[in-house]
Amino acid sequence: MSSLAAQEVWRVVLVEDNQATRTFLETCVKGHAQLRLAASFATLAPARAWFAEQGADLLLVDLGLPDGSGLDLMRDVRQHWPQCDMLVVSMFGDEENVLASIEAGAVGYVHKDDEAADIADTLLAVKRGASPISPMIARHLLRRMQPAQQALRPVEPAVVEVAPLGTEVDSPIVLSRREQEVLEFIARGFSYAEIARQQGITVHTVQTYIKKLYGKLAVHSRSEAVYEANRLGLLNNFGSQFKPQA
């Protein structure tokens, strides 16, 4: 018997709403002999139904799903299938989502734009006890864990680049009224829960708007979104209320 045949095969459940990304991740899992794709879902509800009946060895999950947050699924899995290791693959790279994922039971957090990440190898590393985190996300965590040092640093004014006259500028970005409101709350330092309360919507809906904002602005974190929105003049009407976030 070959050594490969003697190795355990891990069952993987995938939850990702973007079809192209889901297909890519499915191909990665199916392409490795030690992994078996047990199920693949585009939304939260069927994934929760799956784990209500049976478990898996690995859960690969996005956070912003059309019908809810991947965090809710992770909490369910941690309670009923604690042996299932969970890895987040998300476009959200801010501290709030990273820390919430870790609190929900994630053992790793990979950013979707981390092209160096081989998902199959990453999943196997998780089963060997590793806790993979994308370098960009690790930097965010380090900043979060060094509040004292941050507070001692002098506050520098935000630098906004202005294109010289006659140069080509970015194509106009059009935001919906709700996206604009959420953007302004982000710029003022409100948490997702606070934005949800102010707007009378759920935290998941806030995450959905932020996901759209990140996509339109081509950014990956709260601070990048505020900087880019300011650079593009999307916060011009914000006036003196605008305070750049670290």
Phi, psi and omega in degrees: 000134181287160179295328179295319181294332181279346181283148180287144177257127185264134179275128184244133171249132184244134177229110184205126186277334180283120188297317182296316179294318180298317179298318179298314181295320177300317180297320179299315181292314182294338183278359181245132185294337182270001181238143175230127179284105182281324180195154179219129185229152178260346183224171185285317188304309180293332177292319178293323178296320178300309184285348173287338183250327185206162183253196178202172178269330182219138174240124177249113193224141171271161180268312184272093181254155185300329185245018179157187181258140175299339178298323179296319178296317181299321179295321177298314183295317180299324182286318188260335182226066185298342179281351180276117177279137186243132180235127178269133170237109189216159173274346177282122181240014183275162185300322185299314180289322180297310181294322178296323179293318179296319178295330180280353175117004180294139176257358178198158183214114183243131178280142183297333181272005179279086187294339182284346184284122172265110189300318181299311179296325179295318178297317179294324177296324177299316180291342176270002176105002181281160175231081186289134176223132179301145181305319180297320180291323178299322179296319178299318180296320179297321177297319181294328185270005179234052183295325182295314180296322179297319184292332181281344182282142177295143180280123180259142178295147178294139179259121180249119180283133178241124181291136177299155178301138177092353179267157181286134181248170181296153176295144181302139177254125182257123178251145173288166180303316181292321177298319179297318180296316179296320178301317181292324175296320177300315182297333179272001175086015179290144174282167179300319180295320180293320178297317180300317179294317181295324184266350181070035180231175180276161177299322179299319179296322175300315179299324178296316178296321180292323177299318178294319178299313180301320180294316181292324182271352182057049179231175186229358182211168182300311183297321178294322180296316180295316180298312183293320178297320178295318180297324182272000178080015182282350179247018182300325181277359182284336175061217185289349180288340184288123177230111180302137180265146179291000000 
